[in-house]
mmCIF file of N, CA and C in Angstrom:
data_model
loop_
_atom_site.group_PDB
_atom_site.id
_atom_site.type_symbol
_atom_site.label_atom_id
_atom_site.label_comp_id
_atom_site.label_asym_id
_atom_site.label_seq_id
_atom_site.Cartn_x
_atom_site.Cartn_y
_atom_site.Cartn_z
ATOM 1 N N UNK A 770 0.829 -1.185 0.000
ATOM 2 C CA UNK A 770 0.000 0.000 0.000
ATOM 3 C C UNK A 770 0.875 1.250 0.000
ATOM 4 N N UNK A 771 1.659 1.385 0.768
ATOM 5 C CA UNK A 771 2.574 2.410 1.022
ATOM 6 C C UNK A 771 3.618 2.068 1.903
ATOM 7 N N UNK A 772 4.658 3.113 2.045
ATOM 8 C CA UNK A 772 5.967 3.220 2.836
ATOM 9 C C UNK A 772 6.266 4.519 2.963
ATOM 10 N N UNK A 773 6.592 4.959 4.543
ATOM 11 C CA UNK A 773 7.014 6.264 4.908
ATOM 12 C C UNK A 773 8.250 6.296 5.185
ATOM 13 N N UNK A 774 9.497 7.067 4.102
ATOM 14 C CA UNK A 774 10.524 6.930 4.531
ATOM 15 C C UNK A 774 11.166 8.477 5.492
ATOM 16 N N UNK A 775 12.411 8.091 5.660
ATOM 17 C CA UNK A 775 13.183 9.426 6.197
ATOM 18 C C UNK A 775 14.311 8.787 6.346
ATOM 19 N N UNK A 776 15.242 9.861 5.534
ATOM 20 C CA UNK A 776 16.547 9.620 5.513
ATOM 21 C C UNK A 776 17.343 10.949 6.835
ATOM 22 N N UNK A 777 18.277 9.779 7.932
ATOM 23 C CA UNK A 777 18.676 11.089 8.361
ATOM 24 C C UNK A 777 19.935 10.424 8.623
ATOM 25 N N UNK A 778 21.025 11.502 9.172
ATOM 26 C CA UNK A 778 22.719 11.033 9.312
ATOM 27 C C UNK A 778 22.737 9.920 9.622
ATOM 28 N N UNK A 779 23.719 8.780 9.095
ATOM 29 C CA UNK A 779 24.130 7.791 9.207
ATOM 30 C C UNK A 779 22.324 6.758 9.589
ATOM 31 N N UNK A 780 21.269 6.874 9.211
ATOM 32 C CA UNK A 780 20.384 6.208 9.332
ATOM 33 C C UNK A 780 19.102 6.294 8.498
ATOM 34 N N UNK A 781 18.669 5.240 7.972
ATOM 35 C CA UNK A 781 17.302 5.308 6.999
ATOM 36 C C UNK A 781 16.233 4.226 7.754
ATOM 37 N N UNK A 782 15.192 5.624 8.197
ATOM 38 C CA UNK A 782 13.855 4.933 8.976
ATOM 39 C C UNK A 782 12.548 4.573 7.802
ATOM 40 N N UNK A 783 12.220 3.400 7.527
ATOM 41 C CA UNK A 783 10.884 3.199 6.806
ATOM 42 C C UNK A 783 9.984 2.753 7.583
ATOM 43 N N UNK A 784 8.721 3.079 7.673
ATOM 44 C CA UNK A 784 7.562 2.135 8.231
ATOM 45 C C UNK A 784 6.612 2.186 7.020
ATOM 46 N N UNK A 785 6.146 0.725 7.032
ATOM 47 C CA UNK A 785 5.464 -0.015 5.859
ATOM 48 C C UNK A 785 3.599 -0.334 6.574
ATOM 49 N N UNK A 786 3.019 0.434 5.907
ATOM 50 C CA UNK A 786 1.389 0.716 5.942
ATOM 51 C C UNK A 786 0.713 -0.097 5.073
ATOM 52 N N UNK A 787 0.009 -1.023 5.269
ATOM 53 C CA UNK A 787 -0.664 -2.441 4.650
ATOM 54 C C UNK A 787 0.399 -2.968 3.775
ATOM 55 N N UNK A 788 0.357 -3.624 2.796
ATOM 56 C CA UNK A 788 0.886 -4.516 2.607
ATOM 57 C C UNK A 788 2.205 -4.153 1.589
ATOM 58 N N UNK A 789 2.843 -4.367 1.986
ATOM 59 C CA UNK A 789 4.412 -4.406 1.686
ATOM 60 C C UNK A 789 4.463 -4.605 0.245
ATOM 61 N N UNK A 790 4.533 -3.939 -0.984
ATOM 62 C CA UNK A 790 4.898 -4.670 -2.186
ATOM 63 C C UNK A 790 6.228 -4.040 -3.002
ATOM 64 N N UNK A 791 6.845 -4.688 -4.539
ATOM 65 C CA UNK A 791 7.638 -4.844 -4.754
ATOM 66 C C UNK A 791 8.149 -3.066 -4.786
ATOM 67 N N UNK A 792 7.048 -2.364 -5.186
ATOM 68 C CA UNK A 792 7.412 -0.302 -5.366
ATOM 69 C C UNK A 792 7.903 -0.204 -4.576
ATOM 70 N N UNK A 793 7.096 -0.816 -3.292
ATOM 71 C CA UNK A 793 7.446 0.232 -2.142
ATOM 72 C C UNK A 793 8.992 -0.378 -1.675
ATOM 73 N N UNK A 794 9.685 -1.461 -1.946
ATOM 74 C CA UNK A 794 10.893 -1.809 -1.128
ATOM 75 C C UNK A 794 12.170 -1.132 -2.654
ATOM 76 N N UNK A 795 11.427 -0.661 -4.080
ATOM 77 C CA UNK A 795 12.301 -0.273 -4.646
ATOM 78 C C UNK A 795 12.689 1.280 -4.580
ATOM 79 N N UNK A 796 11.356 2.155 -3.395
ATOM 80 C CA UNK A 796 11.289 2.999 -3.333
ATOM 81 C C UNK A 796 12.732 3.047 -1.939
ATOM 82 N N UNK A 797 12.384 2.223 -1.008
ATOM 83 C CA UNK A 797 12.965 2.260 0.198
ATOM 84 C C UNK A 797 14.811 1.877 -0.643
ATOM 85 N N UNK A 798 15.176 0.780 -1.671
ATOM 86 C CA UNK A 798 16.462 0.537 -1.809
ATOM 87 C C UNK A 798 16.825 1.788 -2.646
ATOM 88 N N UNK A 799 15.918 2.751 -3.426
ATOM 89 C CA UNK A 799 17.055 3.888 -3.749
ATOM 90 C C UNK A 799 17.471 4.811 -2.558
ATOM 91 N N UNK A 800 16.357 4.820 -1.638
ATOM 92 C CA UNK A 800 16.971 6.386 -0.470
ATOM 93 C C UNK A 800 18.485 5.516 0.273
ATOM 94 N N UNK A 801 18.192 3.592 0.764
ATOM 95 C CA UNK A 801 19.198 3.424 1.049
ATOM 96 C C UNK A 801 20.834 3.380 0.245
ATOM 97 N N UNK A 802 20.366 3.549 -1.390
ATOM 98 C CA UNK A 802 21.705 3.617 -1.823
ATOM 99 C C UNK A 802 21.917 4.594 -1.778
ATOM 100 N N UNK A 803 21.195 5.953 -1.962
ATOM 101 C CA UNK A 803 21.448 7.439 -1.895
ATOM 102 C C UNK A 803 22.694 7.821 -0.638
ATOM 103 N N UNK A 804 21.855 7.312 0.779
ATOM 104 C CA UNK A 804 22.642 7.366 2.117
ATOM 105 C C UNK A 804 24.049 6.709 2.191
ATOM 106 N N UNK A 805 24.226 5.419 1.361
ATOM 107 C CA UNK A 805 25.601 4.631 0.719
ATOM 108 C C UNK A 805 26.494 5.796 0.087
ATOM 109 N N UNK A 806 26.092 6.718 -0.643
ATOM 110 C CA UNK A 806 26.903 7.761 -1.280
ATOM 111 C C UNK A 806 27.951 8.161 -0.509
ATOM 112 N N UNK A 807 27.641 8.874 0.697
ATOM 113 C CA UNK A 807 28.082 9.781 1.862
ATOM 114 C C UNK A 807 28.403 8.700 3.550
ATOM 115 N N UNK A 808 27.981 7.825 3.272
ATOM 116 C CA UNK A 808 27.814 7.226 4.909
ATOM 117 C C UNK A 808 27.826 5.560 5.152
ATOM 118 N N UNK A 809 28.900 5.173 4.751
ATOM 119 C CA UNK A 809 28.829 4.150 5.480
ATOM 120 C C UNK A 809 29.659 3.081 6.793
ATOM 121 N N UNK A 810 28.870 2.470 7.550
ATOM 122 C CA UNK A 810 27.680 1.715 7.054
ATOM 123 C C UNK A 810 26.489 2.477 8.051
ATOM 124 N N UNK A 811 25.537 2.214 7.712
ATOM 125 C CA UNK A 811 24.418 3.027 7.639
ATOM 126 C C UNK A 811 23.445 1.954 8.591
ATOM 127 N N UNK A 812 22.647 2.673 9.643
ATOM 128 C CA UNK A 812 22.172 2.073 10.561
ATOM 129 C C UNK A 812 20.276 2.002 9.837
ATOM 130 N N UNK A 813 19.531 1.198 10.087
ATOM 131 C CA UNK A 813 18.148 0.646 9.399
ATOM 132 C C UNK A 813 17.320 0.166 10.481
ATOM 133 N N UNK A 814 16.498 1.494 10.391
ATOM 134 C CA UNK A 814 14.924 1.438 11.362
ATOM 135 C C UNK A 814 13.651 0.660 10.518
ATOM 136 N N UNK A 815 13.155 -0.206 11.066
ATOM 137 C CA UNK A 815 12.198 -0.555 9.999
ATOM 138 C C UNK A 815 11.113 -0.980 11.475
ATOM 139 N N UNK A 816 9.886 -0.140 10.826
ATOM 140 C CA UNK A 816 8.937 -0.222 11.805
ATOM 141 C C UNK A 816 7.388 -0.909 10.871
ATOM 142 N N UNK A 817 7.410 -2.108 11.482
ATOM 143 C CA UNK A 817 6.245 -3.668 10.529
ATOM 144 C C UNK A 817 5.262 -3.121 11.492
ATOM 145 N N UNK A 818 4.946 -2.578 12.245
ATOM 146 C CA UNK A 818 4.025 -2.768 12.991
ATOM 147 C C UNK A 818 2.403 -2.263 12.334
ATOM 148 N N UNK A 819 2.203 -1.671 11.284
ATOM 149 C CA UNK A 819 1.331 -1.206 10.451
ATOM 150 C C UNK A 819 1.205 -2.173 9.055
ATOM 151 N N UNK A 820 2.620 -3.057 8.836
ATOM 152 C CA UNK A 820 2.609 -3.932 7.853
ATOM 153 C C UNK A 820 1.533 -5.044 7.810
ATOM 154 N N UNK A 821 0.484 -4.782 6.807
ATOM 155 C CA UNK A 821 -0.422 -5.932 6.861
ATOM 156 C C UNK A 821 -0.034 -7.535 5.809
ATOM 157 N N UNK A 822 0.944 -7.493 4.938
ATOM 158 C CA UNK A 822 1.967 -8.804 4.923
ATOM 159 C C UNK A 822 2.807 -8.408 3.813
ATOM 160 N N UNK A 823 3.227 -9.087 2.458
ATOM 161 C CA UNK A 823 3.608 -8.759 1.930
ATOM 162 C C UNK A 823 3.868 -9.294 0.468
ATOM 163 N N UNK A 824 3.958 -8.713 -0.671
ATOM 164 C CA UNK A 824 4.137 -9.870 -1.688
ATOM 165 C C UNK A 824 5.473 -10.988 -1.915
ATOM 166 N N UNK A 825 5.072 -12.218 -2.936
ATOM 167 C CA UNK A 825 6.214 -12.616 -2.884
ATOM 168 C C UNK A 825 7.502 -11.969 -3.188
ATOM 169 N N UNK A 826 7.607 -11.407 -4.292
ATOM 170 C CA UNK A 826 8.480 -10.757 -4.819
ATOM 171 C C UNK A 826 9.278 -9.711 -4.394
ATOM 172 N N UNK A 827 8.565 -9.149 -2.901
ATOM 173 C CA UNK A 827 9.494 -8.700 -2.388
ATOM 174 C C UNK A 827 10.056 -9.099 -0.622
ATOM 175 N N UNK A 828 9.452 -10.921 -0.549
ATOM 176 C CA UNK A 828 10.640 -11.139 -0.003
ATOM 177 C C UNK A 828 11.554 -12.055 -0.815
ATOM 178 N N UNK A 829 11.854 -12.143 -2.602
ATOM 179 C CA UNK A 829 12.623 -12.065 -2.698
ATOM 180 C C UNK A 829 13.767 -10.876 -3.193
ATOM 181 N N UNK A 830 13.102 -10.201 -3.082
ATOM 182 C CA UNK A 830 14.279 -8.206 -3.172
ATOM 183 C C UNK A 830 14.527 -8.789 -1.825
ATOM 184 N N UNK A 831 14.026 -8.979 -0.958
ATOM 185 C CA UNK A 831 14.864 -8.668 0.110
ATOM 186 C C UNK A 831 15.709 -9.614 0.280
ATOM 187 N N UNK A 832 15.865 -10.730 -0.145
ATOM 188 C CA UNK A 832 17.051 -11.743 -0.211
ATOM 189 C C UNK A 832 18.398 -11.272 -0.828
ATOM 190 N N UNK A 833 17.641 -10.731 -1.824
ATOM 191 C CA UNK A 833 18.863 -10.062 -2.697
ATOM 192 C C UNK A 833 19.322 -9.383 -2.150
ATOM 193 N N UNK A 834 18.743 -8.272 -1.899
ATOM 194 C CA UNK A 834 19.358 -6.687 -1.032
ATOM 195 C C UNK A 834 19.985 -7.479 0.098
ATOM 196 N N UNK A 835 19.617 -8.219 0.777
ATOM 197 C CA UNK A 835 20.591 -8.536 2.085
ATOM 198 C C UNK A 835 21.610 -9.030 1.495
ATOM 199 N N UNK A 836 22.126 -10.056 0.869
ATOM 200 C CA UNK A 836 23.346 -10.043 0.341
ATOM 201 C C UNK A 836 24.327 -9.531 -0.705
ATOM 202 N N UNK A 837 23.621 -8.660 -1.104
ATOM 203 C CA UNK A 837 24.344 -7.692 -1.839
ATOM 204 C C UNK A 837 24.422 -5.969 -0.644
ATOM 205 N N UNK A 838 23.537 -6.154 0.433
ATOM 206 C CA UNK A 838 24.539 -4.744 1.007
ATOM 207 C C UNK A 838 24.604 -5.691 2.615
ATOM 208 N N UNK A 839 24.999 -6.483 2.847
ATOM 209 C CA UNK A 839 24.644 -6.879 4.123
ATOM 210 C C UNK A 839 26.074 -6.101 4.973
ATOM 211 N N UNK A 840 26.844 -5.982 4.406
ATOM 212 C CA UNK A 840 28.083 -5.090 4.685
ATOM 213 C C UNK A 840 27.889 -4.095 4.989
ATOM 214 N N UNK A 841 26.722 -3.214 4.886
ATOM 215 C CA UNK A 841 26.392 -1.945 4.708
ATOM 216 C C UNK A 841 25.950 -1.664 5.912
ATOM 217 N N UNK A 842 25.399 -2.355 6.386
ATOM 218 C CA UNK A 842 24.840 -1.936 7.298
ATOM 219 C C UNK A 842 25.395 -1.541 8.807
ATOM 220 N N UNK A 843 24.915 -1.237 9.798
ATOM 221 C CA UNK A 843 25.713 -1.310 11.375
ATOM 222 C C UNK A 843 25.007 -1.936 12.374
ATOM 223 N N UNK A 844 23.648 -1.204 12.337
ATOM 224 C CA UNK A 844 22.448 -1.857 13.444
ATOM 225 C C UNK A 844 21.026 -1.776 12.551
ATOM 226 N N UNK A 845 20.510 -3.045 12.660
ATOM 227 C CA UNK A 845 18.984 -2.792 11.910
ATOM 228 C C UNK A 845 18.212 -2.782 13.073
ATOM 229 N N UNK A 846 17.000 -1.940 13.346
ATOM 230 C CA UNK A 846 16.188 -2.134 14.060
ATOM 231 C C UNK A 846 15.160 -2.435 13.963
ATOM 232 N N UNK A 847 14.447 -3.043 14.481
ATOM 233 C CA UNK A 847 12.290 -3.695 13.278
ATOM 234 C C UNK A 847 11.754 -3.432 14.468
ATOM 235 N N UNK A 848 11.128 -2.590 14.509
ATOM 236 C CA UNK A 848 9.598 -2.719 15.321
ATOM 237 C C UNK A 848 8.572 -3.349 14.819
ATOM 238 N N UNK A 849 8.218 -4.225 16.089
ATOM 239 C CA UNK A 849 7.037 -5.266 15.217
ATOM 240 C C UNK A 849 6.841 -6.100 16.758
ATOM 241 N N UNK A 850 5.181 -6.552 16.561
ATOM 242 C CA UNK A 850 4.339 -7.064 17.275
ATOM 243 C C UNK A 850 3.880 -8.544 17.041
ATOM 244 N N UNK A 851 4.425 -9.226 15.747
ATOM 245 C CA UNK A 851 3.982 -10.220 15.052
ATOM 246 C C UNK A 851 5.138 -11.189 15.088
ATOM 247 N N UNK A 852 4.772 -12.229 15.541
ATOM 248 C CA UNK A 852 5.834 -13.033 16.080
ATOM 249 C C UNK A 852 6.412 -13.699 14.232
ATOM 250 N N UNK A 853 5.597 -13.645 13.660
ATOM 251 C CA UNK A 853 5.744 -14.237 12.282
ATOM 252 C C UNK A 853 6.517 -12.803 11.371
ATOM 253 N N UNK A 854 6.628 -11.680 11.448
ATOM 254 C CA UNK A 854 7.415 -10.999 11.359
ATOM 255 C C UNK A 854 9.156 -11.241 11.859
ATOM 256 N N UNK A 855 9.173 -11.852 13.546
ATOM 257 C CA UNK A 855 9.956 -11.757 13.997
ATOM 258 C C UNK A 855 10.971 -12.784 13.534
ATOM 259 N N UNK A 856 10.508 -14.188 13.223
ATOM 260 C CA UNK A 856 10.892 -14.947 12.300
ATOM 261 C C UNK A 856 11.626 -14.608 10.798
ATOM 262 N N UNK A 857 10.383 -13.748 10.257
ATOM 263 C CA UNK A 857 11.516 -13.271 9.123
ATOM 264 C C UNK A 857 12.666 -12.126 9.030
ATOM 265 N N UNK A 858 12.770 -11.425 10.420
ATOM 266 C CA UNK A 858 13.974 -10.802 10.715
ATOM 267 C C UNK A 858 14.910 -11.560 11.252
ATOM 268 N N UNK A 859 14.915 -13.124 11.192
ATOM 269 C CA UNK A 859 16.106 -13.628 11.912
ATOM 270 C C UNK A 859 16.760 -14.123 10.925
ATOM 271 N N UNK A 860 15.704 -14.432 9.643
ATOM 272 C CA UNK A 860 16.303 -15.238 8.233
ATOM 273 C C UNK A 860 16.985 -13.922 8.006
ATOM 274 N N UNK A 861 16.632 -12.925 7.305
ATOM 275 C CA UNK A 861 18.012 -11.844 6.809
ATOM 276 C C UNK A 861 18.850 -11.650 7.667
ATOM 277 N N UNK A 862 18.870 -11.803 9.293
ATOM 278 C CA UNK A 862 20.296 -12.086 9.930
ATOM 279 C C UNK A 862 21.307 -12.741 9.053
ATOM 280 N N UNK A 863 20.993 -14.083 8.863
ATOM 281 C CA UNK A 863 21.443 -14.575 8.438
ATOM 282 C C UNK A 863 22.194 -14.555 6.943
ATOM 283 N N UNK A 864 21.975 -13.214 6.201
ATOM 284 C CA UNK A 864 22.720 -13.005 4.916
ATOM 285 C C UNK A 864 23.422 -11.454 5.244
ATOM 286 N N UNK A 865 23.082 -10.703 6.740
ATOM 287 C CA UNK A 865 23.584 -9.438 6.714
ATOM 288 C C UNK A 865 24.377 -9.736 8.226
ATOM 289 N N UNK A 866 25.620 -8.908 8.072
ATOM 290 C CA UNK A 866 26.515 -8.754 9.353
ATOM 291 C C UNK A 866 26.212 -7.663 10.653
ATOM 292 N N UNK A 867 25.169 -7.098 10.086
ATOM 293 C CA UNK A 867 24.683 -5.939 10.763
ATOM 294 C C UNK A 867 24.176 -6.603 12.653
ATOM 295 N N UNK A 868 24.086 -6.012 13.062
ATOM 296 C CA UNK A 868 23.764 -6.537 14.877
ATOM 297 C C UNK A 868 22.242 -5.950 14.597
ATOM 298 N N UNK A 869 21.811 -6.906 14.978
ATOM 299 C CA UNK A 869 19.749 -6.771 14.455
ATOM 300 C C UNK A 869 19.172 -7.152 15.941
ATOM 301 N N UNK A 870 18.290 -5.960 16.087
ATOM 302 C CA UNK A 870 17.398 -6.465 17.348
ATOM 303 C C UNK A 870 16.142 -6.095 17.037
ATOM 304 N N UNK A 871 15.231 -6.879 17.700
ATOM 305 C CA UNK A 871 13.517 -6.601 17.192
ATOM 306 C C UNK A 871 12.839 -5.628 18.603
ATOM 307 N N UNK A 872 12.121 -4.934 18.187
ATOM 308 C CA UNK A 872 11.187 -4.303 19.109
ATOM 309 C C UNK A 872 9.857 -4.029 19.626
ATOM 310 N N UNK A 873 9.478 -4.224 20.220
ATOM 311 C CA UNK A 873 7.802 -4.163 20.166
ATOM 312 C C UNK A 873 7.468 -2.295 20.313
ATOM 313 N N UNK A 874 8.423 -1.502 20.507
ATOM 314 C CA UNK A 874 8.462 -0.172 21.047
ATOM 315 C C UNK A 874 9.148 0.497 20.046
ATOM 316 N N UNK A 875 8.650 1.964 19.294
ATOM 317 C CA UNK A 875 9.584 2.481 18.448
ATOM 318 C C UNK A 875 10.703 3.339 19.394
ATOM 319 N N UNK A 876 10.132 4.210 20.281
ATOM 320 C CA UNK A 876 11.169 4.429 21.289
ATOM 321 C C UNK A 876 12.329 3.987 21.588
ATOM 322 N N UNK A 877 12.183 2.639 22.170
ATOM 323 C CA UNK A 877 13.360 2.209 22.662
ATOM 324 C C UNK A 877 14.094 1.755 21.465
ATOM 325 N N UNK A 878 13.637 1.293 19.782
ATOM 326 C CA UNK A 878 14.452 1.105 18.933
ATOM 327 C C UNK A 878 15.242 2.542 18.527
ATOM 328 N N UNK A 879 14.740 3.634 18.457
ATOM 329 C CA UNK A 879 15.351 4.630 17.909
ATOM 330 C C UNK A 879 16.471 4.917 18.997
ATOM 331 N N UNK A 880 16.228 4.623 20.698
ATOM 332 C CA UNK A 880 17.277 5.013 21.338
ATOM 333 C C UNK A 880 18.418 3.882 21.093
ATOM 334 N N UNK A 881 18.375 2.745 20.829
ATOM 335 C CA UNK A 881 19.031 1.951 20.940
ATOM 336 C C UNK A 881 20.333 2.187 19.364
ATOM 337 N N UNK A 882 19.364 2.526 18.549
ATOM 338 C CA UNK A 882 20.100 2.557 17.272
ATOM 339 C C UNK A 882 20.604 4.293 17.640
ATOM 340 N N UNK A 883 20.618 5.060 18.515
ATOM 341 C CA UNK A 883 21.316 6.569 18.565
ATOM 342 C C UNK A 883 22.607 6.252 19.212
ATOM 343 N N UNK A 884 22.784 5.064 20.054
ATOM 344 C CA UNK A 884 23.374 4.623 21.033
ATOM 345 C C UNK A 884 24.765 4.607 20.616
ATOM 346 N N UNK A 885 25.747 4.878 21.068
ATOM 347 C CA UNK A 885 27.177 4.702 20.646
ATOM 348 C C UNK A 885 27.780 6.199 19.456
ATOM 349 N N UNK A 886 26.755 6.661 18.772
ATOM 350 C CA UNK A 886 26.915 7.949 18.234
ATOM 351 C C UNK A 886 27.304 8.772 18.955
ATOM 352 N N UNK A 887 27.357 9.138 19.659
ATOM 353 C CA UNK A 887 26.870 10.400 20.607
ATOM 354 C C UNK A 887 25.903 10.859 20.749
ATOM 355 N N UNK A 888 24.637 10.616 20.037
ATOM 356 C CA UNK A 888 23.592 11.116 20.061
ATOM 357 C C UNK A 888 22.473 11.566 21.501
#
């Protein structure tokens, strides 16, 4: 349906509003290559908690994208309430080096990912 992004220093926040499809994650991989220009590796807020599921096709972009920037990254953060969400943030662990933690709280993900900046 849609995706709300924001690009800010060293971090790109999306939250995904009904159902996740292939636009909206090609919309989300140009702002993250944009932020690749100037900054890496680059820390990734992703807030599912509005995500109502998603097509196939883009969980396979996201197979791809994880191993083609899994380097890129520093800390991913997912807010999300859906234990079946939480599952598929442990499979892209597994193709990205990034330190990934899940959240049920956007709060405590945004403090957690400011953490060590100085922020």
């Amino acid at each position: 349906m849609m995706i709300l992004t924001d690009r800010q220093p060293h971090r790109v926040e999306v939250t995904v509003l009904g159902e996740f499809e292939l636009a909206d994650f090609k919309q989300f991989e140009a702002i993250f290559d944009e932020a690749l220009t100037t900054e890496v590796p680059v820390d990734l807020y992703f807030d599912l908690r509005g995500m109502t599921g998603f097509t196939v096709d883009v969980a396979w972009e996201e197979i791809v994208f994880s191993r083609q920037h899994g380097k890129d990254f520093r800390r991913i953060a997912v807010v999300s309430e859906h234990r079946w969400e939480v599952w598929g943030v442990w499979l892209t662990k597994l193709s990205a080096n990034a330190e990934l933690r899940v959240f049920p709280d956007a709060d405590a993900a945004r403090e957690w990912l400011a953490s060590e900046l100085g922020s």
